[in-house]
Amino acid sequence: MYSLLLQHINRYVQLNEEELHAFCNALELKKLRRHHFLLQEGDICKRDYFVIKGGLRQYETDKEGKERIIHFGFENWWITDRHSLITQTPSIYNIEALEPTEVLQINKTTLETLYDRIPRLERYFHLVLQESFALWQQRILQLQKPAEEKYRAFQAEYGAIEQRLPQQYIASYLGITRETLSRIRSQQ
């Protein structure tokens, strides 16, 4: 159950057996069925989630009921509402399972306690957040590009998961219509 996460950690830092044991003991397995929520708009996010199986989408719904996907989370990815988690204010996002999903979750308070005991764990999360921030910067720039460029960038970055996503979710993530996405795909 922990092997995928431990491999992920080992890409960034090396924890000893005692540190790994303490971290793994703080994790809790959560299983979700398709269309069930990990987090719902209005709730305060209290956990970070590492996907070990399945996939999730993080989205907000505007006043007209239109969903805007800002993030996906598949195997070997962390997902949370970082703003709600840090500020402990109600989330504006939903995080919903796209398929049967399993995550390892850790409570914010527990994680912060572990940082004091395991400085390399804090270093790991620091490096993951830096990488995540860099990807968000690229995503913001990509959203300013023409639809064809957005889709090519999506394919380059997420080609392995594209087949697992409904067309309307890809279009929402890219900020284009399903019709535009269909046109782009037919031209390839």
Short mmCIF file of N, CA and C in Angstrom, two decimals:
data_model
loop_
_atom_site.label_atom_id
_atom_site.label_comp_id
_atom_site.label_asym_id
_atom_site.label_seq_id
_atom_site.Cartn_x
_atom_site.Cartn_y
_atom_site.Cartn_z
N MET A 1 0.82 -1.19 0.00
CA MET A 1 0.00 0.00 0.00
C MET A 1 0.87 1.27 0.00
N TYR A 2 2.00 1.22 0.67
CA TYR A 2 2.84 2.41 0.79
C TYR A 2 3.94 2.49 -0.27
N SER A 3 4.13 1.44 -1.05
CA SER A 3 5.29 1.37 -1.93
C SER A 3 5.36 2.53 -2.93
N LEU A 4 4.24 2.91 -3.53
CA LEU A 4 4.24 4.00 -4.50
C LEU A 4 4.66 5.32 -3.84
N LEU A 5 4.12 5.58 -2.66
CA LEU A 5 4.48 6.80 -1.94
C LEU A 5 5.95 6.78 -1.52
N LEU A 6 6.43 5.66 -1.04
CA LEU A 6 7.83 5.57 -0.62
C LEU A 6 8.78 5.77 -1.79
N GLN A 7 8.41 5.25 -2.96
CA GLN A 7 9.21 5.51 -4.16
C GLN A 7 9.22 7.00 -4.49
N HIS A 8 8.07 7.62 -4.34
CA HIS A 8 7.96 9.06 -4.61
C HIS A 8 8.86 9.85 -3.66
N ILE A 9 8.81 9.51 -2.39
CA ILE A 9 9.65 10.19 -1.40
C ILE A 9 11.13 10.01 -1.74
N ASN A 10 11.49 8.78 -2.11
CA ASN A 10 12.90 8.48 -2.41
C ASN A 10 13.44 9.25 -3.61
N ARG A 11 12.56 9.76 -4.45
CA ARG A 11 13.02 10.60 -5.56
C ARG A 11 13.56 11.93 -5.06
N TYR A 12 13.18 12.33 -3.85
CA TYR A 12 13.52 13.64 -3.32
C TYR A 12 14.46 13.58 -2.11
N VAL A 13 14.16 12.69 -1.18
CA VAL A 13 14.95 12.58 0.06
C VAL A 13 15.04 11.12 0.47
N GLN A 14 15.98 10.83 1.35
CA GLN A 14 16.12 9.48 1.90
C GLN A 14 15.74 9.53 3.38
N LEU A 15 14.69 8.80 3.74
CA LEU A 15 14.29 8.69 5.13
C LEU A 15 14.77 7.36 5.68
N ASN A 16 15.17 7.33 6.95
CA ASN A 16 15.58 6.06 7.54
C ASN A 16 14.34 5.26 7.93
N GLU A 17 14.56 4.02 8.37
CA GLU A 17 13.45 3.12 8.69
C GLU A 17 12.52 3.70 9.76
N GLU A 18 13.09 4.28 10.78
CA GLU A 18 12.28 4.85 11.86
C GLU A 18 11.42 6.00 11.35
N GLU A 19 11.99 6.85 10.51
CA GLU A 19 11.25 7.98 9.95
C GLU A 19 10.14 7.50 9.02
N LEU A 20 10.45 6.51 8.18
CA LEU A 20 9.43 5.95 7.29
C LEU A 20 8.29 5.34 8.09
N HIS A 21 8.64 4.62 9.14
CA HIS A 21 7.63 3.99 9.99
C HIS A 21 6.73 5.05 10.63
N ALA A 22 7.32 6.11 11.16
CA ALA A 22 6.53 7.17 11.79
C ALA A 22 5.61 7.84 10.78
N PHE A 23 6.12 8.09 9.59
CA PHE A 23 5.30 8.73 8.56
C PHE A 23 4.16 7.81 8.13
N CYS A 24 4.48 6.56 7.83
CA CYS A 24 3.45 5.62 7.38
C CYS A 24 2.38 5.41 8.44
N ASN A 25 2.76 5.42 9.71
CA ASN A 25 1.77 5.27 10.79
C ASN A 25 0.82 6.45 10.86
N ALA A 26 1.24 7.59 10.35
CA ALA A 26 0.39 8.78 10.38
C ALA A 26 -0.59 8.83 9.20
N LEU A 27 -0.39 7.96 8.23
CA LEU A 27 -1.23 7.94 7.03
C LEU A 27 -2.47 7.08 7.25
N GLU A 28 -3.52 7.47 6.56
CA GLU A 28 -4.76 6.70 6.62
C GLU A 28 -5.23 6.44 5.20
N LEU A 29 -5.62 5.20 4.94
CA LEU A 29 -6.14 4.83 3.62
C LEU A 29 -7.59 5.27 3.51
N LYS A 30 -7.93 5.89 2.40
CA LYS A 30 -9.32 6.26 2.12
C LYS A 30 -9.66 5.76 0.73
N LYS A 31 -10.78 5.07 0.63
CA LYS A 31 -11.26 4.54 -0.65
C LYS A 31 -12.50 5.32 -1.07
N LEU A 32 -12.55 5.65 -2.35
CA LEU A 32 -13.68 6.38 -2.89
C LEU A 32 -14.24 5.64 -4.09
N ARG A 33 -15.54 5.62 -4.19
CA ARG A 33 -16.19 5.11 -5.40
C ARG A 33 -16.27 6.24 -6.42
N ARG A 34 -16.48 5.89 -7.64
CA ARG A 34 -16.62 6.87 -8.71
C ARG A 34 -17.70 7.89 -8.34
N HIS A 35 -17.40 9.16 -8.57
CA HIS A 35 -18.28 10.30 -8.32
C HIS A 35 -18.44 10.64 -6.83
N HIS A 36 -17.68 10.00 -5.96
CA HIS A 36 -17.72 10.38 -4.55
C HIS A 36 -16.67 11.45 -4.31
N PHE A 37 -16.91 12.25 -3.29
CA PHE A 37 -16.07 13.42 -3.05
C PHE A 37 -15.05 13.19 -1.95
N LEU A 38 -13.85 13.69 -2.21
CA LEU A 38 -12.80 13.75 -1.21
C LEU A 38 -12.94 15.06 -0.43
N LEU A 39 -13.38 16.09 -1.14
CA LEU A 39 -13.60 17.41 -0.55
C LEU A 39 -14.74 18.06 -1.31
N GLN A 40 -15.59 18.79 -0.60
CA GLN A 40 -16.68 19.51 -1.25
C GLN A 40 -16.59 20.99 -0.93
N GLU A 41 -17.04 21.78 -1.89
CA GLU A 41 -17.09 23.23 -1.73
C GLU A 41 -17.76 23.56 -0.41
N GLY A 42 -17.15 24.49 0.32
CA GLY A 42 -17.69 24.91 1.61
C GLY A 42 -17.07 24.21 2.80
N ASP A 43 -16.47 23.03 2.56
CA ASP A 43 -15.78 22.32 3.64
C ASP A 43 -14.40 22.93 3.84
N ILE A 44 -13.87 22.80 5.01
CA ILE A 44 -12.50 23.22 5.28
C ILE A 44 -11.59 22.02 5.07
N CYS A 45 -10.60 22.18 4.22
CA CYS A 45 -9.66 21.09 3.91
C CYS A 45 -8.73 20.90 5.10
N LYS A 46 -8.62 19.67 5.56
CA LYS A 46 -7.79 19.36 6.72
C LYS A 46 -6.69 18.36 6.40
N ARG A 47 -6.61 17.91 5.15
CA ARG A 47 -5.68 16.84 4.80
C ARG A 47 -5.00 17.06 3.45
N ASP A 48 -3.87 16.42 3.31
CA ASP A 48 -3.17 16.27 2.04
C ASP A 48 -3.42 14.83 1.60
N TYR A 49 -3.52 14.62 0.29
CA TYR A 49 -3.87 13.29 -0.22
C TYR A 49 -2.87 12.85 -1.29
N PHE A 50 -2.40 11.62 -1.16
CA PHE A 50 -1.52 11.04 -2.16
C PHE A 50 -2.29 9.91 -2.84
N VAL A 51 -2.42 10.01 -4.15
CA VAL A 51 -3.22 9.03 -4.90
C VAL A 51 -2.38 7.78 -5.15
N ILE A 52 -2.88 6.65 -4.67
CA ILE A 52 -2.18 5.39 -4.92
C ILE A 52 -2.90 4.54 -5.97
N LYS A 53 -4.16 4.85 -6.22
CA LYS A 53 -4.91 4.14 -7.25
C LYS A 53 -6.07 5.02 -7.68
N GLY A 54 -6.30 5.10 -8.99
CA GLY A 54 -7.45 5.83 -9.48
C GLY A 54 -7.14 7.25 -9.90
N GLY A 55 -8.19 8.06 -9.96
CA GLY A 55 -8.03 9.44 -10.40
C GLY A 55 -9.10 10.35 -9.85
N LEU A 56 -8.72 11.62 -9.71
CA LEU A 56 -9.60 12.64 -9.15
C LEU A 56 -9.57 13.87 -10.03
N ARG A 57 -10.59 14.69 -9.90
CA ARG A 57 -10.58 16.00 -10.54
C ARG A 57 -10.89 17.03 -9.48
N GLN A 58 -10.21 18.17 -9.57
CA GLN A 58 -10.45 19.29 -8.66
C GLN A 58 -11.06 20.40 -9.50
N TYR A 59 -12.22 20.88 -9.08
CA TYR A 59 -12.92 21.87 -9.89
C TYR A 59 -13.74 22.81 -9.02
N GLU A 60 -14.08 23.94 -9.62
CA GLU A 60 -15.00 24.88 -9.00
C GLU A 60 -16.19 25.04 -9.93
N THR A 61 -17.31 25.42 -9.36
CA THR A 61 -18.52 25.64 -10.13
C THR A 61 -18.89 27.11 -10.03
N ASP A 62 -19.07 27.75 -11.20
CA ASP A 62 -19.40 29.19 -11.18
C ASP A 62 -20.89 29.40 -10.92
N LYS A 63 -21.31 30.66 -10.90
CA LYS A 63 -22.70 31.01 -10.56
C LYS A 63 -23.70 30.45 -11.56
N GLU A 64 -23.23 30.23 -12.79
CA GLU A 64 -24.12 29.68 -13.82
C GLU A 64 -24.13 28.15 -13.81
N GLY A 65 -23.36 27.55 -12.92
CA GLY A 65 -23.32 26.09 -12.84
C GLY A 65 -22.26 25.45 -13.72
N LYS A 66 -21.43 26.25 -14.36
CA LYS A 66 -20.37 25.71 -15.21
C LYS A 66 -19.19 25.29 -14.36
N GLU A 67 -18.72 24.07 -14.61
CA GLU A 67 -17.57 23.55 -13.87
C GLU A 67 -16.27 23.92 -14.57
N ARG A 68 -15.28 24.31 -13.76
CA ARG A 68 -13.95 24.62 -14.28
C ARG A 68 -12.94 23.75 -13.55
N ILE A 69 -12.37 22.81 -14.28
CA ILE A 69 -11.39 21.90 -13.69
C ILE A 69 -10.04 22.61 -13.64
N ILE A 70 -9.44 22.60 -12.47
CA ILE A 70 -8.13 23.24 -12.34
C ILE A 70 -7.00 22.22 -12.18
N HIS A 71 -7.35 21.00 -11.80
CA HIS A 71 -6.30 20.03 -11.50
C HIS A 71 -6.85 18.62 -11.56
N PHE A 72 -6.01 17.70 -12.00
CA PHE A 72 -6.31 16.28 -11.90
C PHE A 72 -5.32 15.66 -10.92
N GLY A 73 -5.69 14.55 -10.35
CA GLY A 73 -4.78 13.81 -9.47
C GLY A 73 -4.91 12.34 -9.77
N PHE A 74 -3.82 11.76 -10.27
CA PHE A 74 -3.79 10.33 -10.58
C PHE A 74 -2.68 9.67 -9.78
N GLU A 75 -2.47 8.39 -10.00
CA GLU A 75 -1.48 7.65 -9.24
C GLU A 75 -0.15 8.42 -9.19
N ASN A 76 0.40 8.43 -7.98
CA ASN A 76 1.71 9.04 -7.75
C ASN A 76 1.66 10.57 -7.71
N TRP A 77 0.49 11.16 -7.47
CA TRP A 77 0.32 12.60 -7.40
C TRP A 77 -0.27 12.97 -6.05
N TRP A 78 0.11 14.13 -5.56
CA TRP A 78 -0.52 14.72 -4.38
C TRP A 78 -1.64 15.64 -4.86
N ILE A 79 -2.71 15.72 -4.07
CA ILE A 79 -3.80 16.63 -4.39
C ILE A 79 -4.43 17.11 -3.08
N THR A 80 -4.82 18.37 -3.08
CA THR A 80 -5.50 18.98 -1.95
C THR A 80 -5.98 20.36 -2.38
N ASP A 81 -6.73 21.03 -1.54
CA ASP A 81 -6.99 22.45 -1.74
C ASP A 81 -6.00 23.18 -0.85
N ARG A 82 -4.89 23.56 -1.42
CA ARG A 82 -3.78 24.15 -0.66
C ARG A 82 -4.23 25.41 0.09
N HIS A 83 -5.03 26.27 -0.55
CA HIS A 83 -5.46 27.50 0.09
C HIS A 83 -6.30 27.21 1.33
N SER A 84 -7.28 26.35 1.20
CA SER A 84 -8.14 26.01 2.33
C SER A 84 -7.33 25.31 3.42
N LEU A 85 -6.41 24.45 3.03
CA LEU A 85 -5.59 23.73 3.99
C LEU A 85 -4.73 24.68 4.81
N ILE A 86 -4.12 25.65 4.16
CA ILE A 86 -3.22 26.58 4.85
C ILE A 86 -3.99 27.59 5.69
N THR A 87 -5.06 28.15 5.11
CA THR A 87 -5.79 29.22 5.79
C THR A 87 -6.90 28.71 6.70
N GLN A 88 -7.25 27.42 6.54
CA GLN A 88 -8.36 26.82 7.28
C GLN A 88 -9.65 27.60 7.06
N THR A 89 -9.87 27.98 5.81
CA THR A 89 -11.11 28.64 5.39
C THR A 89 -11.86 27.69 4.45
N PRO A 90 -13.17 27.92 4.27
CA PRO A 90 -13.94 27.02 3.40
C PRO A 90 -13.40 26.96 1.98
N SER A 91 -13.40 25.78 1.44
CA SER A 91 -12.91 25.54 0.09
C SER A 91 -13.90 26.04 -0.95
N ILE A 92 -13.37 26.52 -2.05
CA ILE A 92 -14.22 26.85 -3.19
C ILE A 92 -14.24 25.70 -4.20
N TYR A 93 -13.50 24.64 -3.90
CA TYR A 93 -13.34 23.52 -4.82
C TYR A 93 -14.05 22.26 -4.35
N ASN A 94 -14.30 21.40 -5.32
CA ASN A 94 -14.71 20.03 -5.09
C ASN A 94 -13.56 19.16 -5.59
N ILE A 95 -13.30 18.07 -4.89
CA ILE A 95 -12.36 17.06 -5.38
C ILE A 95 -13.15 15.77 -5.44
N GLU A 96 -13.35 15.29 -6.67
CA GLU A 96 -14.25 14.17 -6.93
C GLU A 96 -13.51 13.03 -7.60
N ALA A 97 -13.85 11.80 -7.23
CA ALA A 97 -13.26 10.62 -7.84
C ALA A 97 -13.82 10.42 -9.25
N LEU A 98 -12.92 10.25 -10.21
CA LEU A 98 -13.31 9.98 -11.60
C LEU A 98 -13.53 8.49 -11.83
N GLU A 99 -12.96 7.70 -10.97
CA GLU A 99 -13.02 6.24 -11.05
C GLU A 99 -12.78 5.73 -9.63
N PRO A 100 -12.95 4.44 -9.38
CA PRO A 100 -12.63 3.96 -8.03
C PRO A 100 -11.20 4.39 -7.66
N THR A 101 -11.07 5.02 -6.51
CA THR A 101 -9.81 5.67 -6.14
C THR A 101 -9.42 5.34 -4.71
N GLU A 102 -8.12 5.21 -4.50
CA GLU A 102 -7.58 5.03 -3.16
C GLU A 102 -6.51 6.10 -2.94
N VAL A 103 -6.60 6.75 -1.79
CA VAL A 103 -5.61 7.76 -1.43
C VAL A 103 -5.08 7.45 -0.04
N LEU A 104 -3.84 7.88 0.19
CA LEU A 104 -3.29 7.91 1.53
C LEU A 104 -3.42 9.36 1.98
N GLN A 105 -4.07 9.57 3.10
CA GLN A 105 -4.31 10.93 3.57
C GLN A 105 -3.57 11.16 4.88
N ILE A 106 -3.17 12.41 5.04
CA ILE A 106 -2.51 12.80 6.28
C ILE A 106 -3.07 14.13 6.74
N ASN A 107 -3.39 14.19 8.00
CA ASN A 107 -3.94 15.39 8.60
C ASN A 107 -2.87 16.47 8.67
N LYS A 108 -3.27 17.71 8.41
CA LYS A 108 -2.35 18.85 8.43
C LYS A 108 -1.61 18.97 9.76
N THR A 109 -2.32 18.88 10.85
CA THR A 109 -1.71 19.02 12.18
C THR A 109 -0.71 17.90 12.44
N THR A 110 -1.08 16.69 12.08
CA THR A 110 -0.18 15.56 12.25
C THR A 110 1.08 15.74 11.42
N LEU A 111 0.92 16.19 10.19
CA LEU A 111 2.07 16.40 9.32
C LEU A 111 3.00 17.46 9.89
N GLU A 112 2.44 18.54 10.39
CA GLU A 112 3.27 19.60 10.96
C GLU A 112 4.03 19.11 12.20
N THR A 113 3.42 18.23 12.98
CA THR A 113 4.11 17.63 14.12
C THR A 113 5.26 16.75 13.63
N LEU A 114 5.02 16.01 12.56
CA LEU A 114 6.08 15.15 12.00
C LEU A 114 7.25 15.97 11.45
N TYR A 115 6.96 17.15 10.94
CA TYR A 115 8.05 18.02 10.44
C TYR A 115 9.08 18.29 11.53
N ASP A 116 8.62 18.48 12.75
CA ASP A 116 9.54 18.73 13.86
C ASP A 116 10.40 17.51 14.16
N ARG A 117 9.81 16.34 14.04
CA ARG A 117 10.52 15.08 14.33
C ARG A 117 11.38 14.61 13.16
N ILE A 118 10.93 14.94 11.94
CA ILE A 118 11.60 14.41 10.74
C ILE A 118 11.85 15.56 9.76
N PRO A 119 12.92 16.31 9.96
CA PRO A 119 13.21 17.45 9.08
C PRO A 119 13.29 17.08 7.59
N ARG A 120 13.74 15.87 7.29
CA ARG A 120 13.82 15.48 5.88
C ARG A 120 12.43 15.31 5.26
N LEU A 121 11.44 15.01 6.08
CA LEU A 121 10.07 14.94 5.58
C LEU A 121 9.59 16.33 5.18
N GLU A 122 9.91 17.30 6.00
CA GLU A 122 9.57 18.68 5.65
C GLU A 122 10.29 19.08 4.36
N ARG A 123 11.54 18.66 4.22
CA ARG A 123 12.30 18.94 2.99
C ARG A 123 11.61 18.31 1.78
N TYR A 124 11.14 17.07 1.93
CA TYR A 124 10.42 16.39 0.86
C TYR A 124 9.22 17.21 0.42
N PHE A 125 8.38 17.61 1.36
CA PHE A 125 7.19 18.38 1.00
C PHE A 125 7.57 19.75 0.42
N HIS A 126 8.63 20.32 0.91
CA HIS A 126 9.11 21.59 0.36
C HIS A 126 9.49 21.42 -1.12
N LEU A 127 10.20 20.36 -1.43
CA LEU A 127 10.60 20.13 -2.82
C LEU A 127 9.40 19.81 -3.71
N VAL A 128 8.46 19.04 -3.19
CA VAL A 128 7.25 18.72 -3.96
C VAL A 128 6.45 20.00 -4.23
N LEU A 129 6.33 20.85 -3.22
CA LEU A 129 5.60 22.11 -3.41
C LEU A 129 6.31 23.04 -4.39
N GLN A 130 7.63 23.07 -4.35
CA GLN A 130 8.37 23.89 -5.32
C GLN A 130 8.09 23.41 -6.74
N GLU A 131 8.15 22.10 -6.93
CA GLU A 131 7.87 21.53 -8.24
C GLU A 131 6.44 21.82 -8.68
N SER A 132 5.53 21.68 -7.75
CA SER A 132 4.12 21.96 -8.03
C SER A 132 3.92 23.43 -8.41
N PHE A 133 4.56 24.33 -7.69
CA PHE A 133 4.45 25.75 -7.99
C PHE A 133 4.96 26.05 -9.39
N ALA A 134 6.07 25.45 -9.77
CA ALA A 134 6.62 25.65 -11.11
C ALA A 134 5.64 25.16 -12.17
N LEU A 135 4.99 24.02 -11.92
CA LEU A 135 4.00 23.50 -12.87
C LEU A 135 2.78 24.41 -12.97
N TRP A 136 2.36 24.99 -11.84
CA TRP A 136 1.23 25.93 -11.86
C TRP A 136 1.58 27.18 -12.67
N GLN A 137 2.81 27.64 -12.55
CA GLN A 137 3.23 28.80 -13.36
C GLN A 137 3.13 28.47 -14.85
N GLN A 138 3.60 27.28 -15.23
CA GLN A 138 3.50 26.88 -16.63
C GLN A 138 2.03 26.78 -17.05
N ARG A 139 1.20 26.23 -16.18
CA ARG A 139 -0.23 26.08 -16.51
C ARG A 139 -0.87 27.44 -16.75
N ILE A 140 -0.55 28.42 -15.92
CA ILE A 140 -1.11 29.76 -16.10
C ILE A 140 -0.73 30.31 -17.47
N LEU A 141 0.52 30.14 -17.86
CA LEU A 141 0.94 30.59 -19.19
C LEU A 141 0.24 29.83 -20.30
N GLN A 142 0.09 28.51 -20.13
CA GLN A 142 -0.56 27.70 -21.15
C GLN A 142 -2.00 28.14 -21.38
N LEU A 143 -2.68 28.59 -20.33
CA LEU A 143 -4.07 29.02 -20.47
C LEU A 143 -4.21 30.25 -21.36
N GLN A 144 -3.12 30.98 -21.57
CA GLN A 144 -3.14 32.17 -22.40
C GLN A 144 -2.90 31.85 -23.89
N LYS A 145 -2.55 30.62 -24.18
CA LYS A 145 -2.17 30.22 -25.54
C LYS A 145 -3.40 29.80 -26.35
N PRO A 146 -3.23 29.71 -27.67
CA PRO A 146 -4.33 29.21 -28.51
C PRO A 146 -4.70 27.77 -28.14
N ALA A 147 -5.92 27.40 -28.44
CA ALA A 147 -6.46 26.09 -28.06
C ALA A 147 -5.58 24.93 -28.53
N GLU A 148 -5.07 25.00 -29.75
CA GLU A 148 -4.25 23.92 -30.28
C GLU A 148 -2.97 23.74 -29.45
N GLU A 149 -2.36 24.85 -29.06
CA GLU A 149 -1.14 24.79 -28.25
C GLU A 149 -1.45 24.24 -26.85
N LYS A 150 -2.57 24.65 -26.29
CA LYS A 150 -2.97 24.13 -24.97
C LYS A 150 -3.12 22.61 -25.02
N TYR A 151 -3.78 22.13 -26.08
CA TYR A 151 -4.01 20.70 -26.19
C TYR A 151 -2.71 19.94 -26.39
N ARG A 152 -1.82 20.45 -27.24
CA ARG A 152 -0.52 19.79 -27.44
C ARG A 152 0.27 19.74 -26.14
N ALA A 153 0.25 20.81 -25.37
CA ALA A 153 0.95 20.84 -24.08
C ALA A 153 0.32 19.82 -23.11
N PHE A 154 -1.01 19.74 -23.14
CA PHE A 154 -1.70 18.76 -22.29
C PHE A 154 -1.28 17.35 -22.68
N GLN A 155 -1.24 17.06 -23.97
CA GLN A 155 -0.84 15.74 -24.43
C GLN A 155 0.60 15.42 -24.01
N ALA A 156 1.47 16.39 -24.15
CA ALA A 156 2.87 16.18 -23.79
C ALA A 156 3.01 15.89 -22.30
N GLU A 157 2.26 16.60 -21.49
CA GLU A 157 2.37 16.45 -20.03
C GLU A 157 1.54 15.29 -19.50
N TYR A 158 0.35 15.08 -20.04
CA TYR A 158 -0.60 14.13 -19.46
C TYR A 158 -1.10 13.09 -20.45
N GLY A 159 -0.34 12.83 -21.49
CA GLY A 159 -0.78 11.87 -22.50
C GLY A 159 -1.15 10.52 -21.94
N ALA A 160 -0.45 10.09 -20.89
CA ALA A 160 -0.71 8.78 -20.32
C ALA A 160 -2.09 8.68 -19.66
N ILE A 161 -2.66 9.80 -19.25
CA ILE A 161 -3.97 9.75 -18.59
C ILE A 161 -5.11 10.21 -19.49
N GLU A 162 -4.78 10.72 -20.66
CA GLU A 162 -5.80 11.29 -21.53
C GLU A 162 -6.94 10.31 -21.81
N GLN A 163 -6.61 9.04 -22.02
CA GLN A 163 -7.63 8.04 -22.35
C GLN A 163 -8.56 7.75 -21.16
N ARG A 164 -8.15 8.14 -19.97
CA ARG A 164 -8.95 7.90 -18.77
C ARG A 164 -9.91 9.04 -18.48
N LEU A 165 -9.86 10.10 -19.28
CA LEU A 165 -10.64 11.30 -19.00
C LEU A 165 -11.73 11.51 -20.05
N PRO A 166 -12.94 11.81 -19.61
CA PRO A 166 -13.99 12.18 -20.57
C PRO A 166 -13.60 13.48 -21.30
N GLN A 167 -14.03 13.57 -22.53
CA GLN A 167 -13.68 14.72 -23.36
C GLN A 167 -14.08 16.05 -22.71
N GLN A 168 -15.24 16.09 -22.07
CA GLN A 168 -15.68 17.35 -21.47
C GLN A 168 -14.76 17.78 -20.33
N TYR A 169 -14.12 16.83 -19.64
CA TYR A 169 -13.21 17.18 -18.56
C TYR A 169 -11.90 17.75 -19.10
N ILE A 170 -11.43 17.18 -20.20
CA ILE A 170 -10.22 17.72 -20.83
C ILE A 170 -10.49 19.13 -21.32
N ALA A 171 -11.64 19.32 -21.97
CA ALA A 171 -12.00 20.65 -22.48
C ALA A 171 -12.10 21.65 -21.33
N SER A 172 -12.73 21.27 -20.24
CA SER A 172 -12.86 22.16 -19.09
C SER A 172 -11.48 22.53 -18.53
N TYR A 173 -10.61 21.55 -18.41
CA TYR A 173 -9.26 21.79 -17.89
C TYR A 173 -8.50 22.76 -18.79
N LEU A 174 -8.70 22.63 -20.09
CA LEU A 174 -8.01 23.50 -21.05
C LEU A 174 -8.68 24.86 -21.22
N GLY A 175 -9.91 24.99 -20.74
CA GLY A 175 -10.62 26.25 -20.89
C GLY A 175 -11.16 26.46 -22.29
N ILE A 176 -11.53 25.34 -22.95
CA ILE A 176 -12.08 25.40 -24.30
C ILE A 176 -13.39 24.60 -24.33
N THR A 177 -14.13 24.72 -25.41
CA THR A 177 -15.37 23.96 -25.53
C THR A 177 -15.08 22.53 -26.01
N ARG A 178 -16.05 21.65 -25.79
CA ARG A 178 -15.90 20.27 -26.30
C ARG A 178 -15.82 20.27 -27.81
N GLU A 179 -16.55 21.18 -28.44
CA GLU A 179 -16.53 21.25 -29.91
C GLU A 179 -15.14 21.63 -30.41
N THR A 180 -14.53 22.59 -29.74
CA THR A 180 -13.17 22.99 -30.13
C THR A 180 -12.20 21.82 -29.94
N LEU A 181 -12.32 21.12 -28.83
CA LEU A 181 -11.46 19.97 -28.59
C LEU A 181 -11.68 18.90 -29.65
N SER A 182 -12.91 18.64 -30.01
CA SER A 182 -13.20 17.65 -31.07
C SER A 182 -12.58 18.06 -32.41
N ARG A 183 -12.68 19.35 -32.72
CA ARG A 183 -12.09 19.85 -33.96
C ARG A 183 -10.57 19.67 -33.97
N ILE A 184 -9.94 20.01 -32.84
CA ILE A 184 -8.48 19.87 -32.75
C ILE A 184 -8.07 18.41 -32.88
N ARG A 185 -8.79 17.54 -32.22
CA ARG A 185 -8.46 16.11 -32.29
C ARG A 185 -8.65 15.57 -33.70
N SER A 186 -9.66 16.03 -34.41
CA SER A 186 -9.92 15.51 -35.76
C SER A 186 -8.85 15.99 -36.75
N GLN A 187 -8.19 17.10 -36.43
CA GLN A 187 -7.15 17.63 -37.31
C GLN A 187 -5.79 16.97 -37.08
N GLN A 188 -5.67 16.16 -36.05
CA GLN A 188 -4.37 15.54 -35.77
C GLN A 188 -4.18 14.26 -36.55
#
